[in-house]
């Protein structure tokens, strides 16, 4: 082939390549296959090292991914530190976010093997998946190729409220392109983890005009919560799925069905036909036909694709806490 033809071919291929990249900014399961083949193994090893001895970190890491993706997309904006405490991680819903050290350690291990290649946004997405696996949850293939954002603003850290009703929650999820099914499935993440009493107390001490608890709550559960959460104590923690807080299972749906959902937003899942039917279906026949693990995997992949930066957008951070 003449040099001219080869050049023409190169130009054509690169034009096609660019237009494909522009019109389909898709993530790719094999994104690091040639650039950093061990990427996922490296992240898994680090995640296991942290989560196996400290199971409660799994919940923290899963929640971290959710919070990152819901604000400015899955671009690791949550991980950026601000000297003036004005970044997402400084916002109230993030005060109880834990586990930054796991992501930092995984990123450091990657930088040693393949510097400047794997984004913090991808690291967080893989870490969340692996953390769920460690505590007996499902595994899913994580599409990769996200790039890291350069902006993180406290004022933008608007997350669904634990006091939200079902209409609000549905709107919050569908506004992001997630479905009502994703809402109930992903709420199932509350099968693991803890909450601080500060978010629980208004519901058990101060919900009605005459200082009664939320009537949607099981009275015996209110009693149990009151033993642990004293009215002026906002920092003590309670398990969201009592009895199996470190186990990824369908017990959260059991709790919600028994009106023992911890937050208004958990109980609210009983107030919609589609979400309540999902819960009933998962629990039928003792849960032996439950599709929760498979559904969760699918919804996590969707969550992980929210407003991602690809192509030439964003950057690959050297350190997850700061822009390059
Ligand atoms: C549907 C709307 C949601 C609301 C209103 C909500 C609200 C909350 C709140 C208030 C807490 C306790 C935080 C604290 O004590 O400061 C919490 C914890 C948690 N959330 Fe959600 N959440 C929602 C959806 C999700 C989703 C989609 C996921 C993940 C897929 C998730 C995963 C978690 C986990 C794992 C914890 C426990 C964290 C830990 O133990 O450190 N949540 N959530
Ligand atoms: C992960 O850890 C195992 C066991 O220590 C080791 O054999 C393997 O090489 C590690 N994988 C990577 C990709 O570092
Ligand atoms: C959820 O929806 C309510 C009602 O429209 C809105 O006020 C709130 O900002 C939304 N929150 C998120 C995280 O989108
Ligand atoms: C209930 O709410 C009112 C008004 O917001 C507040 O003054 C009061 O201290 C609260 N009581 C409890 C027990 O939290
Ligand atoms: C884990 C983390 O970075 N938490 C921060 C959340 O925001 C508060 C208030 O700015 C900080 O003090 C915490 O360090």
Coordinates of C-alpha atoms and ligand atoms in Angstrom, one line a residue:
X1 CA 0.0 0.0 0.0
X2 CA 1.3 3.4 -0.9
X3 CA 2.3 5.7 2.0
X4 CA -0.5 8.1 0.8
X5 CA -3.1 5.3 1.2
X6 CA -1.9 4.4 4.6
X7 CA -2.1 8.0 5.7
X8 CA -5.6 8.2 4.3
X9 CA -6.5 5.1 6.2
X10 CA -5.0 6.4 9.4
X11 CA -6.9 9.7 9.1
X12 CA -10.1 7.9 8.3
X13 CA -9.7 5.5 11.3
X14 CA -8.9 8.3 13.6
X15 CA -11.9 10.4 12.4
X16 CA -14.1 7.3 12.9
X17 CA -12.5 6.7 16.3
X18 CA -13.1 10.2 17.4
X19 CA -16.7 10.3 16.3
X20 CA -17.3 7.0 18.0
X21 CA -15.8 8.3 21.2
X22 CA -18.0 11.5 20.9
X23 CA -21.3 9.8 20.2
X24 CA -20.9 6.8 22.5
X25 CA -18.9 7.9 25.5
X26 CA -19.3 4.4 26.8
X27 CA -17.5 2.7 29.5
X28 CA -15.8 -0.6 28.7
X29 CA -15.4 -3.8 30.7
X30 CA -11.8 -4.2 29.3
X31 CA -10.8 -0.6 29.4
X32 CA -7.5 -1.3 31.3
X33 CA -6.8 -4.7 29.7
X34 CA -3.7 -3.4 27.8
X35 CA -3.0 -0.3 29.9
X36 CA -3.0 -1.9 33.3
X37 CA -4.0 -5.5 33.1
X38 CA -3.7 -6.2 36.9
X39 CA -5.8 -3.1 37.8
X40 CA -8.8 -5.0 39.2
X41 CA -6.7 -7.6 41.0
X42 CA -4.7 -4.8 42.7
X43 CA -7.8 -3.1 43.8
X44 CA -9.4 -6.3 45.0
X45 CA -6.3 -7.2 47.1
X46 CA -6.3 -3.8 48.8
X47 CA -10.0 -3.8 49.4
X48 CA -9.9 -7.3 50.9
X49 CA -7.0 -6.3 53.1
X50 CA -9.1 -3.6 54.7
X51 CA -12.6 -5.0 54.6
X52 CA -12.0 -8.6 55.7
X53 CA -10.8 -7.6 59.2
X54 CA -13.3 -4.7 59.4
X55 CA -16.5 -5.7 57.8
X56 CA -18.3 -2.4 58.6
X57 CA -16.1 -0.7 56.0
X58 CA -18.1 -2.4 53.2
X59 CA -21.1 -0.3 54.0
X60 CA -19.1 2.9 54.1
X61 CA -17.5 2.2 50.7
X62 CA -20.8 1.3 49.1
X63 CA -22.4 4.5 50.3
X64 CA -19.3 6.5 49.2
X65 CA -19.8 5.3 45.6
X66 CA -23.5 6.2 45.8
X67 CA -22.8 9.7 47.1
X68 CA -20.1 10.3 44.5
X69 CA -22.4 9.2 41.7
X70 CA -25.4 11.2 42.8
X71 CA -23.5 14.5 42.8
X72 CA -21.9 15.5 39.5
X73 CA -21.8 11.9 38.4
X74 CA -19.3 9.2 39.2
X75 CA -16.3 11.4 38.9
X76 CA -14.6 11.0 42.3
X77 CA -15.6 14.6 43.2
X78 CA -16.5 13.3 46.6
X79 CA -12.9 12.4 47.2
X80 CA -11.5 15.9 46.6
X81 CA -10.3 17.8 49.7
X82 CA -10.8 21.5 50.0
X83 CA -8.5 23.6 52.2
X84 CA -11.4 25.9 52.9
X85 CA -13.7 22.9 53.7
X86 CA -16.0 23.7 50.8
X87 CA -16.0 20.5 48.9
X88 CA -18.6 17.7 48.7
X89 CA -17.0 15.8 51.4
X90 CA -17.5 18.7 53.8
X91 CA -21.3 18.7 53.3
X92 CA -23.5 17.4 56.0
X93 CA -24.6 14.1 54.3
X94 CA -20.9 13.3 53.9
X95 CA -19.8 14.0 57.5
X96 CA -20.4 10.3 58.2
X97 CA -18.8 9.0 55.1
X98 CA -15.9 6.7 56.0
X99 CA -13.4 4.6 54.2
X100 CA -11.4 7.2 52.2
X101 CA -8.2 5.4 53.3
X102 CA -9.2 2.3 51.4
X103 CA -9.6 4.2 48.1
X104 CA -6.3 6.1 48.7
X105 CA -4.5 2.8 49.4
X106 CA -5.9 1.1 46.3
X107 CA -4.9 4.2 44.2
X108 CA -1.4 4.2 45.7
X109 CA -0.9 0.6 44.8
X110 CA -2.1 1.3 41.3
X111 CA 0.2 4.3 40.9
X112 CA 3.1 2.0 41.7
X113 CA 2.2 -0.5 39.0
X114 CA 0.8 1.8 36.3
X115 CA 1.2 5.4 37.1
X116 CA -1.3 7.9 35.8
X117 CA -3.6 5.3 34.2
X118 CA -6.5 4.3 36.5
X119 CA -8.9 7.0 37.6
X120 CA -10.0 7.5 41.1
X121 CA -13.6 7.3 39.9
X122 CA -13.0 3.8 38.6
X123 CA -11.1 2.8 41.7
X124 CA -14.1 3.8 43.8
X125 CA -16.4 1.9 41.6
X126 CA -14.3 -1.3 41.8
X127 CA -13.7 -0.9 45.6
X128 CA -17.5 -0.6 46.2
X129 CA -18.1 -3.8 44.1
X130 CA -15.3 -5.8 45.9
X131 CA -16.4 -4.6 49.3
X132 CA -20.0 -5.9 48.7
X133 CA -18.5 -9.2 47.5
X134 CA -16.4 -9.6 50.7
X135 CA -19.5 -9.5 52.9
X136 CA -21.4 -12.1 50.8
X137 CA -23.1 -9.9 48.3
X138 CA -23.2 -10.3 44.5
X139 CA -20.3 -9.7 42.1
X140 CA -20.8 -7.7 39.0
X141 CA -18.6 -6.7 36.1
X142 CA -17.7 -3.0 36.5
X143 CA -17.6 -1.0 33.2
X144 CA -14.5 1.1 33.3
X145 CA -13.0 4.2 31.7
X146 CA -14.4 7.0 33.9
X147 CA -12.3 10.1 34.3
X148 CA -11.9 12.2 37.4
X149 CA -13.6 15.6 37.8
X150 CA -11.9 18.7 38.8
X151 CA -14.8 20.3 40.7
X152 CA -16.3 19.5 44.0
X153 CA -18.7 21.8 45.7
X154 CA -20.2 21.5 49.1
X155 CA -23.3 23.4 47.9
X156 CA -24.0 20.8 45.3
X157 CA -24.0 17.8 47.7
X158 CA -27.7 17.4 47.5
X159 CA -28.6 13.8 48.3
X160 CA -32.0 12.2 48.8
X161 CA -33.2 13.0 52.3
X162 CA -33.9 10.2 54.9
X163 CA -37.1 12.1 55.6
X164 CA -38.3 12.1 52.0
X165 CA -41.6 10.5 51.0
X166 CA -42.0 8.1 48.2
X167 CA -43.0 10.7 45.6
X168 CA -39.8 12.7 46.3
X169 CA -37.6 9.6 46.2
X170 CA -39.1 8.5 42.9
X171 CA -38.5 11.9 41.5
X172 CA -34.9 12.0 42.8
X173 CA -34.1 8.7 41.1
X174 CA -35.9 9.2 37.9
X175 CA -34.4 12.7 37.5
X176 CA -31.1 10.8 37.4
X177 CA -32.3 8.4 34.8
X178 CA -32.7 5.6 37.3
X179 CA -36.0 3.7 37.6
X180 CA -38.4 3.1 40.4
X181 CA -37.1 -0.4 40.5
X182 CA -33.6 0.9 40.9
X183 CA -34.9 2.9 43.9
X184 CA -36.2 0.0 45.8
X185 CA -33.3 -2.3 44.7
X186 CA -30.6 0.2 45.7
X187 CA -32.4 1.0 48.9
X188 CA -31.6 -2.6 49.7
X189 CA -28.0 -1.4 50.3
X190 CA -29.4 -0.6 53.8
X191 CA -29.1 -4.3 54.5
X192 CA -25.7 -3.3 55.7
X193 CA -24.3 -0.4 57.7
X194 CA -25.2 2.1 60.4
X195 CA -26.8 5.4 61.0
X196 CA -26.2 8.1 63.6
X197 CA -29.0 8.8 66.1
X198 CA -29.2 12.4 65.0
X199 CA -31.1 11.2 61.9
X200 CA -33.3 8.8 63.8
X201 CA -34.3 10.9 66.8
X202 CA -36.8 13.2 65.0
X203 CA -38.6 10.1 63.9
X204 CA -38.9 8.5 67.3
X205 CA -39.2 11.5 69.6
X206 CA -40.5 14.3 67.6
X207 CA -42.5 13.2 64.6
X208 CA -46.1 14.3 65.4
X209 CA -47.4 17.6 66.8
X210 CA -47.6 16.1 70.3
X211 CA -44.1 14.7 70.2
X212 CA -45.0 11.2 69.2
X213 CA -43.1 8.8 67.0
X214 CA -43.8 8.3 63.3
X215 CA -47.0 6.2 63.3
X216 CA -45.7 4.3 60.3
X217 CA -43.1 2.7 62.6
X218 CA -43.5 -0.5 64.5
X219 CA -44.0 0.6 68.1
X220 CA -41.7 -2.1 69.5
X221 CA -39.0 -1.0 67.2
X222 CA -39.5 2.6 68.3
X223 CA -39.0 1.3 71.9
X224 CA -35.8 -0.5 71.0
X225 CA -34.4 2.6 69.2
X226 CA -35.2 4.8 72.2
X227 CA -33.0 2.6 74.4
X228 CA -30.0 3.2 72.2
X229 CA -30.7 6.8 70.9
X230 CA -31.2 9.3 73.7
X231 CA -33.0 12.5 72.8
X232 CA -29.9 14.8 73.0
X233 CA -27.5 12.2 71.6
X234 CA -26.9 12.6 67.9
X235 CA -23.6 10.7 67.5
X236 CA -24.3 7.1 68.8
X237 CA -24.9 4.8 65.9
X238 CA -27.7 2.2 65.3
X239 CA -27.6 -0.7 62.8
X240 CA -29.9 -0.2 59.8
X241 CA -30.6 -3.9 59.5
X242 CA -30.5 -5.1 63.1
X243 CA -29.1 -8.6 63.5
X244 CA -27.4 -8.8 60.1
X245 CA -25.7 -5.4 59.8
X246 CA -22.5 -6.9 58.1
X247 CA -24.3 -9.4 55.9
X248 CA -25.6 -8.6 52.5
X249 CA -29.0 -10.3 52.4
X250 CA -32.8 -9.6 52.0
X251 CA -33.3 -8.9 55.7
X252 CA -33.6 -5.2 55.0
X253 CA -36.7 -5.9 53.0
X254 CA -38.0 -8.1 55.9
X255 CA -37.5 -5.1 58.3
X256 CA -39.2 -2.7 56.0
X257 CA -42.2 -5.1 55.5
X258 CA -42.4 -5.3 59.4
X259 CA -42.5 -1.5 59.5
X260 CA -39.0 -1.6 61.0
X261 CA -37.4 0.5 58.3
X262 CA -35.1 2.9 60.0
X263 CA -35.7 6.1 58.0
X264 CA -38.9 7.6 56.6
X265 CA -37.3 6.9 53.2
X266 CA -37.1 3.2 54.0
X267 CA -40.7 2.9 55.2
X268 CA -41.8 5.0 52.2
X269 CA -41.1 2.0 50.0
X270 CA -44.3 0.5 51.3
X271 CA -46.3 3.4 50.0
X272 CA -46.0 2.7 46.3
X273 CA -47.4 -0.3 44.4
X274 CA -44.3 -1.1 42.5
X275 CA -41.8 -0.7 45.3
X276 CA -44.0 -2.5 47.9
X277 CA -44.7 -5.3 45.4
X278 CA -41.0 -5.7 44.8
X279 CA -40.5 -6.2 48.6
X280 CA -43.3 -8.7 48.9
X281 CA -41.9 -10.6 45.9
X282 CA -38.4 -10.8 47.4
X283 CA -39.7 -12.2 50.6
X284 CA -42.2 -14.7 49.2
X285 CA -41.5 -18.4 50.1
X286 CA -38.9 -17.4 52.6
X287 CA -36.9 -15.6 49.9
X288 CA -35.8 -18.7 48.0
X289 CA -36.8 -17.1 44.7
X290 CA -35.3 -13.7 45.6
X291 CA -33.7 -11.9 42.6
X292 CA -32.2 -9.2 44.9
X293 CA -28.6 -10.1 44.3
X294 CA -29.0 -10.1 40.5
X295 CA -31.1 -6.9 40.6
X296 CA -28.6 -5.2 42.8
X297 CA -25.8 -6.0 40.5
X298 CA -27.7 -4.5 37.5
X299 CA -28.8 -1.4 39.4
X300 CA -25.2 -0.8 40.6
X301 CA -24.0 -0.9 37.0
X302 CA -26.6 1.8 36.2
X303 CA -25.7 3.8 39.2
X304 CA -22.0 3.6 38.2
X305 CA -22.7 5.1 34.8
X306 CA -24.4 8.3 36.1
X307 CA -23.0 11.4 34.2
X308 CA -19.5 9.9 33.9
X309 CA -16.6 11.8 32.3
X310 CA -15.0 10.0 29.4
X311 CA -12.7 10.8 26.5
X312 CA -10.9 14.0 27.0
X313 CA -13.1 15.3 29.8
X314 CA -11.7 15.4 33.3
X315 CA -8.3 13.9 34.1
X316 CA -6.7 10.9 35.8
X317 CA -5.8 12.2 39.2
X318 CA -2.4 11.3 40.7
X319 CA -3.9 11.4 44.2
X320 CA -7.6 11.1 44.9
X321 CA -7.7 13.9 47.4
X322 CA -6.6 16.6 45.0
X323 CA -6.7 17.6 41.3
X324 CA -3.5 17.4 39.3
Ligands
LIG1 C1 -33.0 6.1 48.6 C2 -32.4 7.1 49.2 C3 -31.5 7.0 50.3 C4 -31.5 7.7 51.4 C5 -32.5 8.8 51.8 C6 -30.4 7.3 52.2 C7 -30.0 7.8 53.5 C8 -29.1 7.3 54.3 C9 -28.7 7.8 55.6 C10 -29.4 9.0 56.2 C11 -27.7 7.0 56.1 C12 -27.1 7.2 57.5 C13 -26.0 8.2 57.4 C14 -25.6 8.8 58.7 O1 -25.8 8.2 59.8 O2 -25.0 9.9 58.7 C15 -27.4 6.0 55.1 C16 -26.5 5.1 55.3 C17 -26.1 4.2 54.3 N1 -26.6 4.2 53.0 FE1 -28.2 5.2 52.3 N2 -29.7 6.3 51.5 C18 -30.3 6.2 50.3 C19 -29.9 5.3 49.3 C20 -28.7 4.6 49.4 C21 -28.2 3.9 48.2 C22 -28.7 4.0 46.8 C23 -27.1 3.3 48.7 C24 -26.1 2.4 47.9 C25 -26.3 1.8 46.8 C26 -27.0 3.5 50.1 C27 -26.1 2.9 51.0 C28 -26.0 3.2 52.3 C29 -25.1 2.5 53.2 C30 -24.3 1.3 52.8 C31 -25.2 3.1 54.4 C32 -24.4 2.7 55.7 C33 -23.2 3.5 55.8 C34 -22.2 3.2 56.9 O3 -22.4 2.2 57.6 O4 -21.3 3.9 57.1 N3 -28.0 4.3 50.5 N4 -28.2 6.2 54.0
LIG2 C1 -3.3 -10.5 45.1 O1 -2.9 -11.2 46.2 C2 -2.5 -12.5 46.0 C3 -2.3 -13.2 47.3 O2 -1.5 -12.5 48.1 C4 -1.3 -12.6 45.1 O3 -1.0 -13.9 44.8 C5 -1.7 -11.9 43.8 O4 -0.6 -11.8 42.9 C6 -2.2 -10.5 44.1 N1 -2.7 -9.9 42.8 C7 -2.3 -8.7 42.3 C8 -2.8 -8.4 41.0 O5 -1.5 -8.0 42.9
LIG3 C1 -35.4 15.4 45.5 O1 -36.6 15.9 45.1 C2 -37.0 17.0 45.9 C3 -38.4 17.4 45.5 O2 -38.5 17.7 44.1 C4 -36.0 18.1 45.8 O3 -36.4 19.2 46.6 C5 -34.7 17.6 46.2 O4 -33.7 18.6 45.9 C6 -34.3 16.4 45.4 N1 -33.1 15.8 45.9 C7 -32.2 15.3 45.0 C8 -31.0 14.7 45.6 O5 -32.3 15.3 43.8
LIG4 C1 -39.1 18.6 69.2 O1 -39.1 19.7 68.2 C2 -39.2 21.0 68.9 C3 -39.4 22.0 67.8 O2 -38.6 21.7 66.6 C4 -38.1 21.2 69.8 O3 -38.1 22.5 70.4 C5 -38.0 20.1 70.8 O4 -36.9 20.2 71.6 C6 -38.1 18.7 70.2 N1 -38.2 17.7 71.2 C7 -37.4 16.6 71.2 C8 -37.7 15.7 72.3 O5 -36.5 16.4 70.4
LIG5 C1 -14.3 12.1 56.2 C2 -14.3 13.6 56.0 O1 -13.5 14.1 55.2 N1 -15.1 14.2 56.8 C3 -15.1 15.7 56.7 C4 -16.5 16.1 56.5 O2 -16.7 17.5 56.7 C5 -16.2 18.0 58.0 C6 -16.6 19.4 58.1 O3 -15.9 20.2 57.2 C7 -14.8 17.7 58.2 O4 -14.4 18.1 59.5 C8 -14.6 16.2 58.1 O5 -13.2 15.9 58.1

